[in-house]
Amino acid sequence: MNFLQSLADRERVFDFLAPAASPVDVRHGPILYLEDVSVSFDGFKAIDALNLTIDDGELRCIIGPNGAGKTTMMDIITGKTRPDAGSAWFGSRHDLLTMNEPEIASLGIGRKFQKPTVFEALTVFENLELAMAADKRILPTLTARLTGEVCERIEEVLATIGLIELRQAPAGILSHGQKQWLEIGMLLMQRPRLLLVDEPVAGMTEQEMERTAELLTGLAGKGKQSVVVVEHDMGFVRSIARTVTVLHQGSVLAEGSMERVASDPKVVEVYLGVEGEVA
Ligand code: ADP
Ligand code: MG
């Protein structure tokens, strides 16, 4: 093994074992706090005085009609879009509006986009391994010798996402649902504190949806992850939701239990009623 490689191994193990340099502080408040956040695109207010608070370990569902601002909200949290006004805090210590995308990601905010972006030619195991080293651009990844700790973490994540048996399968042969789980697993390799998940069950079978509900509810919890799920499928939201936030025209229209928001006349009018989804 050459020097660079052994250095790479050491650094990866160190990264893996070390706590985040400046961990999120949730002792006295929420893990995510958005206050009066607004952003306009060409004079159109996509986000309009948005207030949102996510508690540590919470699983929150965000619903709302197309164009409500759900994706823009995630763009703001992850630093992709800078708001015109307002504040955004990760715990009480980190002002997200002073940080760029990689800095925010390294704080432990992981985002899963709607389409799976796994590496199809690599095995499930290799995809997870690569995710662990994702921010080590210049260092060897797949060729590096795996340390016990990294292997353990991969096994742990494989169990969480239910792909133990498929660890040596090329990701290309996975079903759509399994690819989505693998991608969630790739995010988990970095031990995120907050996971943002955009429409996870679109295109999934009924059985895959059930499994995804179990996975997401299992991930959320104190000392584990906080999870924010944007989802259109009302059956799915109903099956996992504790608190539901309804976005409309860039701000919060209603918030509460699924039963409560589903029977709110404002919600029925702008969203659920239109879709004929209120049961
Ligand atoms: P949702 O995800 O809830 O469907 P979006 O956040 O994607 O809604 O969009 C909110 C509104 O902002 C939409 O009207 C959309 O067209 C507009 N919008 C989003 N991003 C941009 C952008 N980069 N430039 C211009 N308009 C945008
Ligand atoms: Mg969207």
Tab-separated table of C-alpha atoms and ligand atoms in Angstrom:
chain	number	residue	atom	x	y	z
A	1	MET	CA	0.000	0.000	0.000
A	2	ASN	CA	1.420	3.378	-0.907
A	3	PHE	CA	1.666	6.308	1.417
A	4	LEU	CA	-1.189	8.302	-0.086
A	5	GLN	CA	-3.505	5.371	0.225
A	6	SER	CA	-2.685	4.667	3.854
A	7	LEU	CA	-3.168	8.357	4.548
A	8	ALA	CA	-6.526	8.202	2.815
A	9	ASP	CA	-7.560	5.219	4.915
A	10	ARG	CA	-6.509	6.905	8.113
A	11	GLU	CA	-8.336	10.074	7.234
A	12	ARG	CA	-11.524	8.241	6.348
A	13	VAL	CA	-11.518	6.280	9.584
A	14	PHE	CA	-10.866	9.445	11.496
A	15	ASP	CA	-13.725	11.251	9.781
A	16	PHE	CA	-15.961	8.326	10.444
A	17	LEU	CA	-15.217	8.108	14.159
A	18	ALA	CA	-14.942	11.779	14.948
A	19	PRO	CA	-18.077	13.681	15.869
A	20	ALA	CA	-18.918	16.647	13.654
A	21	ALA	CA	-16.546	19.515	14.342
A	22	SER	CA	-19.353	21.708	15.557
A	23	PRO	CA	-22.375	19.571	16.355
A	24	VAL	CA	-25.886	20.860	16.074
A	25	ASP	CA	-27.144	22.269	19.362
A	26	VAL	CA	-30.728	21.219	20.068
A	27	ARG	CA	-30.628	21.491	23.848
A	28	HIS	CA	-32.935	24.476	24.025
A	29	GLY	CA	-34.864	24.398	20.793
A	30	PRO	CA	-35.688	22.805	17.466
A	31	ILE	CA	-33.277	21.276	14.970
A	32	LEU	CA	-34.597	23.426	12.133
A	33	TYR	CA	-36.027	26.875	12.472
A	34	LEU	CA	-37.242	29.003	9.564
A	35	GLU	CA	-38.648	32.424	10.374
A	36	ASP	CA	-40.322	34.841	7.974
A	37	VAL	CA	-38.438	33.426	5.019
A	38	SER	CA	-39.280	34.930	1.633
A	39	VAL	CA	-37.879	34.541	-1.849
A	40	SER	CA	-39.066	35.942	-5.157
A	41	PHE	CA	-38.292	34.824	-8.685
A	42	ASP	CA	-38.841	37.649	-11.181
A	43	GLY	CA	-41.215	39.382	-8.805
A	44	PHE	CA	-43.193	36.188	-8.047
A	45	LYS	CA	-43.133	35.244	-4.365
A	46	ALA	CA	-42.378	31.528	-4.357
A	47	ILE	CA	-41.843	31.571	-0.576
A	48	ASP	CA	-43.767	34.178	1.373
A	49	ALA	CA	-43.008	34.804	5.065
A	50	LEU	CA	-42.632	31.090	5.723
A	51	ASN	CA	-42.352	29.911	9.328
A	52	LEU	CA	-41.410	26.313	10.017
A	53	THR	CA	-40.030	24.547	13.078
A	54	ILE	CA	-38.854	20.928	13.109
A	55	ASP	CA	-38.037	19.297	16.448
A	56	ASP	CA	-35.079	17.013	17.002
A	57	GLY	CA	-36.030	13.498	15.977
A	58	GLU	CA	-39.316	14.540	14.445
A	59	LEU	CA	-40.828	13.018	11.315
A	60	ARG	CA	-42.700	15.769	9.456
A	61	CYS	CA	-44.698	15.504	6.261
A	62	ILE	CA	-45.076	18.503	4.003
A	63	ILE	CA	-47.895	18.502	1.506
A	64	GLY	CA	-49.296	21.148	-0.800
A	65	PRO	CA	-50.378	21.669	-4.396
A	66	ASN	CA	-47.908	22.022	-7.247
A	67	GLY	CA	-46.102	25.328	-7.077
A	68	ALA	CA	-46.726	25.703	-3.325
A	69	GLY	CA	-43.004	26.177	-2.740
A	70	LYS	CA	-42.057	22.772	-1.311
A	71	THR	CA	-38.963	22.251	-3.446
A	72	THR	CA	-37.928	25.893	-3.068
A	73	MET	CA	-38.152	25.455	0.699
A	74	MET	CA	-35.735	22.507	0.495
A	75	ASP	CA	-33.474	24.552	-1.786
A	76	ILE	CA	-33.318	27.245	0.891
A	77	ILE	CA	-32.556	24.813	3.719
A	78	THR	CA	-29.748	23.193	1.735
A	79	GLY	CA	-28.219	26.479	0.563
A	80	LYS	CA	-29.083	26.048	-3.109
A	81	THR	CA	-31.322	29.124	-3.047
A	82	ARG	CA	-30.665	32.208	-0.949
A	83	PRO	CA	-33.825	33.828	0.454
A	84	ASP	CA	-34.426	37.581	0.127
A	85	ALA	CA	-35.466	37.865	3.756
A	86	GLY	CA	-35.882	35.898	6.958
A	87	SER	CA	-33.714	33.569	8.973
A	88	ALA	CA	-32.883	29.876	8.855
A	89	TRP	CA	-31.138	28.075	11.709
A	90	PHE	CA	-29.906	24.533	12.162
A	91	GLY	CA	-30.076	24.067	15.910
A	92	SER	CA	-29.254	27.181	17.884
A	93	ARG	CA	-25.679	27.408	16.640
A	94	HIS	CA	-25.698	27.348	12.851
A	95	ASP	CA	-27.060	30.213	10.768
A	96	LEU	CA	-27.740	28.459	7.466
A	97	LEU	CA	-27.944	31.730	5.566
A	98	THR	CA	-24.240	32.373	6.145
A	99	MET	CA	-23.229	28.972	4.758
A	100	ASN	CA	-22.844	27.472	1.289
A	101	GLU	CA	-24.161	24.109	0.043
A	102	PRO	CA	-21.145	21.928	0.933
A	103	GLU	CA	-20.874	23.533	4.368
A	104	ILE	CA	-24.545	22.849	5.054
A	105	ALA	CA	-24.222	19.253	3.836
A	106	SER	CA	-21.236	18.676	6.095
A	107	LEU	CA	-23.291	19.869	9.085
A	108	GLY	CA	-25.425	16.784	8.601
A	109	ILE	CA	-28.276	17.872	6.367
A	110	GLY	CA	-28.858	15.211	3.712
A	111	ARG	CA	-31.197	15.646	0.788
A	112	LYS	CA	-32.734	12.985	-1.362
A	113	PHE	CA	-34.006	14.152	-4.694
A	114	GLN	CA	-36.953	12.516	-6.370
A	115	LYS	CA	-35.024	10.492	-8.945
A	116	PRO	CA	-32.616	7.850	-7.656
A	117	THR	CA	-29.034	8.603	-8.639
A	118	VAL	CA	-27.255	5.413	-7.659
A	119	PHE	CA	-24.283	4.137	-9.658
A	120	GLU	CA	-25.858	1.311	-11.624
A	121	ALA	CA	-22.651	-0.481	-12.602
A	122	LEU	CA	-21.419	-0.647	-9.011
A	123	THR	CA	-22.690	-3.097	-6.429
A	124	VAL	CA	-24.992	-2.064	-3.604
A	125	PHE	CA	-22.034	-2.374	-1.228
A	126	GLU	CA	-19.784	-0.238	-3.430
A	127	ASN	CA	-22.440	2.452	-3.702
A	128	LEU	CA	-22.527	2.714	0.086
A	129	GLU	CA	-18.756	2.699	0.262
A	130	LEU	CA	-18.553	5.480	-2.280
A	131	ALA	CA	-21.108	7.513	-0.337
A	132	MET	CA	-18.936	7.338	2.741
A	133	ALA	CA	-16.059	8.872	0.832
A	134	ALA	CA	-18.201	11.274	-1.165
A	135	ASP	CA	-16.515	14.414	0.022
A	136	LYS	CA	-12.989	13.081	-0.334
A	137	ARG	CA	-12.701	14.083	-3.965
A	138	ILE	CA	-9.009	13.605	-4.449
A	139	LEU	CA	-8.562	10.471	-2.391
A	140	PRO	CA	-8.886	6.891	-3.597
A	141	THR	CA	-12.238	5.415	-2.748
A	142	LEU	CA	-13.104	2.031	-4.150
A	143	THR	CA	-9.490	0.952	-4.201
A	144	ALA	CA	-8.872	1.873	-0.590
A	145	ARG	CA	-8.752	-0.946	1.923
A	146	LEU	CA	-11.878	-1.001	4.005
A	147	THR	CA	-11.433	-0.649	7.704
A	148	GLY	CA	-13.515	-2.596	10.181
A	149	GLU	CA	-15.439	0.472	11.237
A	150	VAL	CA	-16.445	1.384	7.708
A	151	CYS	CA	-17.481	-2.208	7.002
A	152	GLU	CA	-19.566	-2.249	10.151
A	153	ARG	CA	-21.309	0.955	9.182
A	154	ILE	CA	-22.065	-0.423	5.709
A	155	GLU	CA	-23.530	-3.594	7.256
A	156	GLU	CA	-25.610	-1.512	9.647
A	157	VAL	CA	-26.979	0.600	6.793
A	158	LEU	CA	-27.609	-2.497	4.620
A	159	ALA	CA	-29.744	-3.899	7.444
A	160	THR	CA	-31.596	-0.616	7.896
A	161	ILE	CA	-32.513	-0.354	4.225
A	162	GLY	CA	-33.272	-4.069	3.891
A	163	LEU	CA	-30.700	-4.845	1.209
A	164	ILE	CA	-28.373	-7.247	3.064
A	165	GLU	CA	-28.988	-10.092	0.645
A	166	LEU	CA	-28.374	-7.856	-2.345
A	167	ARG	CA	-25.107	-6.347	-1.186
A	168	GLN	CA	-23.097	-7.829	-4.066
A	169	ALA	CA	-25.738	-7.165	-6.726
A	170	PRO	CA	-25.103	-4.403	-9.242
A	171	ALA	CA	-27.377	-1.495	-8.358
A	172	GLY	CA	-28.647	-1.552	-11.950
A	173	ILE	CA	-30.684	-4.708	-11.314
A	174	LEU	CA	-32.535	-3.295	-8.290
A	175	SER	CA	-36.218	-2.435	-8.508
A	176	HIS	CA	-37.186	1.230	-8.455
A	177	GLY	CA	-38.071	0.997	-4.772
A	178	GLN	CA	-34.833	-0.745	-3.864
A	179	LYS	CA	-32.865	1.983	-5.654
A	180	GLN	CA	-34.670	4.590	-3.580
A	181	TRP	CA	-33.756	2.723	-0.384
A	182	LEU	CA	-30.153	2.426	-1.518
A	183	GLU	CA	-30.029	6.148	-2.070
A	184	ILE	CA	-31.418	6.772	1.402
A	185	GLY	CA	-28.716	4.387	2.630
A	186	MET	CA	-26.076	6.444	0.820
A	187	LEU	CA	-27.274	9.494	2.742
A	188	LEU	CA	-27.222	7.521	6.000
A	189	MET	CA	-23.552	6.634	5.520
A	190	GLN	CA	-22.745	10.232	6.413
A	191	ARG	CA	-24.774	9.978	9.641
A	192	PRO	CA	-26.996	12.980	8.903
A	193	ARG	CA	-29.024	14.712	11.613
A	194	LEU	CA	-31.687	15.997	9.243
A	195	LEU	CA	-32.928	14.183	6.144
A	196	LEU	CA	-34.963	15.959	3.490
A	197	VAL	CA	-36.778	13.504	1.246
A	198	ASP	CA	-38.651	14.598	-1.881
A	199	GLU	CA	-41.545	12.343	-2.961
A	200	PRO	CA	-39.998	9.028	-1.924
A	201	VAL	CA	-42.849	6.736	-2.981
A	202	ALA	CA	-43.595	8.064	-6.470
A	203	GLY	CA	-43.598	5.039	-8.777
A	204	MET	CA	-43.396	2.477	-5.974
A	205	THR	CA	-45.524	-0.627	-5.600
A	206	GLU	CA	-47.907	-0.903	-2.646
A	207	GLN	CA	-45.503	-3.233	-0.874
A	208	GLU	CA	-42.531	-0.955	-1.471
A	209	MET	CA	-44.545	1.945	-0.072
A	210	GLU	CA	-45.236	0.014	3.111
A	211	ARG	CA	-41.576	-0.842	3.469
A	212	THR	CA	-40.626	2.817	2.879
A	213	ALA	CA	-43.073	3.932	5.565
A	214	GLU	CA	-41.370	1.551	8.009
A	215	LEU	CA	-37.937	2.743	6.955
A	216	LEU	CA	-38.706	6.455	7.380
A	217	THR	CA	-40.560	6.062	10.676
A	218	GLY	CA	-37.684	3.923	11.945
A	219	LEU	CA	-35.097	6.542	10.994
A	220	ALA	CA	-36.768	9.338	12.912
A	221	GLY	CA	-36.185	9.690	16.624
A	222	LYS	CA	-34.239	11.557	19.244
A	223	GLY	CA	-30.510	11.006	18.902
A	224	LYS	CA	-31.185	9.601	15.430
A	225	GLN	CA	-32.439	11.609	12.475
A	226	SER	CA	-35.081	14.222	12.009
A	227	VAL	CA	-36.897	13.546	8.736
A	228	VAL	CA	-38.818	15.955	6.508
A	229	VAL	CA	-40.817	14.225	3.777
A	230	VAL	CA	-42.468	16.047	0.902
A	231	GLU	CA	-45.092	13.725	-0.525
A	232	HIS	CA	-48.173	13.809	-2.736
A	233	ASP	CA	-49.492	10.365	-1.976
A	234	MET	CA	-52.121	10.956	0.703
A	235	GLY	CA	-52.406	7.304	1.680
A	236	PHE	CA	-48.697	7.260	2.360
A	237	VAL	CA	-48.769	10.522	4.329
A	238	ARG	CA	-51.647	9.195	6.368
A	239	SER	CA	-49.696	6.023	7.141
A	240	ILE	CA	-46.578	7.758	8.462
A	241	ALA	CA	-47.543	11.254	9.527
A	242	ARG	CA	-47.391	12.609	13.035
A	243	THR	CA	-47.533	16.275	12.129
A	244	VAL	CA	-48.455	17.458	8.655
A	245	THR	CA	-47.678	20.917	7.302
A	246	VAL	CA	-49.715	22.165	4.359
A	247	LEU	CA	-47.910	24.696	2.178
A	248	HIS	CA	-49.821	27.001	-0.110
A	249	GLN	CA	-48.501	29.992	-2.051
A	250	GLY	CA	-45.212	29.868	-0.211
A	251	SER	CA	-46.477	29.860	3.352
A	252	VAL	CA	-48.071	27.567	5.903
A	253	LEU	CA	-51.795	27.159	5.369
A	254	ALA	CA	-52.396	24.596	8.105
A	255	GLU	CA	-50.447	22.378	10.448
A	256	GLY	CA	-51.379	19.533	12.773
A	257	SER	CA	-52.440	15.915	12.665
A	258	MET	CA	-53.535	14.466	9.332
A	259	GLU	CA	-57.119	14.333	10.603
A	260	ARG	CA	-57.010	17.955	11.613
A	261	VAL	CA	-55.542	19.369	8.408
A	262	ALA	CA	-57.683	17.112	6.226
A	263	SER	CA	-60.833	18.528	7.799
A	264	ASP	CA	-59.649	22.150	7.672
A	265	PRO	CA	-61.944	23.936	5.175
A	266	LYS	CA	-59.044	26.073	3.874
A	267	VAL	CA	-57.095	22.916	3.063
A	268	VAL	CA	-60.075	21.191	1.508
A	269	GLU	CA	-60.583	24.207	-0.705
A	270	VAL	CA	-57.052	24.710	-2.014
A	271	TYR	CA	-55.691	21.222	-2.107
A	272	LEU	CA	-57.246	18.096	-0.782
A	273	GLY	CA	-60.692	18.942	-2.098
A	274	VAL	CA	-59.326	19.486	-5.570
A	275	GLU	CA	-57.679	16.108	-5.531
A	276	GLY	CA	-60.734	14.476	-4.057
A	277	GLU	CA	-58.517	12.994	-1.385
A	278	VAL	CA	-60.258	13.979	1.821
A	279	ALA	CA	-61.749	10.893	3.346
B	1	ADP	P1	-43.509	22.776	-5.386
B	1	ADP	O1	-42.260	22.007	-5.159
B	1	ADP	O2	-44.341	22.934	-4.163
B	1	ADP	O3	-44.325	22.208	-6.513
B	1	ADP	P2	-41.704	24.860	-6.222
B	1	ADP	O4	-40.946	25.205	-5.000
B	1	ADP	O5	-41.020	24.008	-7.218
B	1	ADP	O6	-43.110	24.258	-5.814
B	1	ADP	O7	-42.111	26.195	-6.966
B	1	ADP	C1	-42.769	27.291	-6.343
B	1	ADP	C2	-42.993	28.365	-7.367
B	1	ADP	O8	-41.770	29.030	-7.634
B	1	ADP	C3	-43.515	27.848	-8.706
B	1	ADP	O9	-44.450	28.773	-9.192
B	1	ADP	C4	-42.278	27.806	-9.566
B	1	ADP	O10	-42.608	27.985	-10.919
B	1	ADP	C5	-41.453	28.956	-9.014
B	1	ADP	N1	-40.011	28.735	-9.131
B	1	ADP	C6	-39.314	27.798	-8.443
B	1	ADP	N2	-37.997	27.885	-8.725
B	1	ADP	C7	-37.856	28.897	-9.620
B	1	ADP	C8	-36.742	29.486	-10.302
B	1	ADP	N3	-35.494	29.074	-10.107
B	1	ADP	N4	-37.002	30.526	-11.154
B	1	ADP	C9	-38.261	30.980	-11.320
B	1	ADP	N5	-39.339	30.471	-10.725
B	1	ADP	C10	-39.158	29.441	-9.879
B	2	MG	MG	-41.522	20.234	-6.039
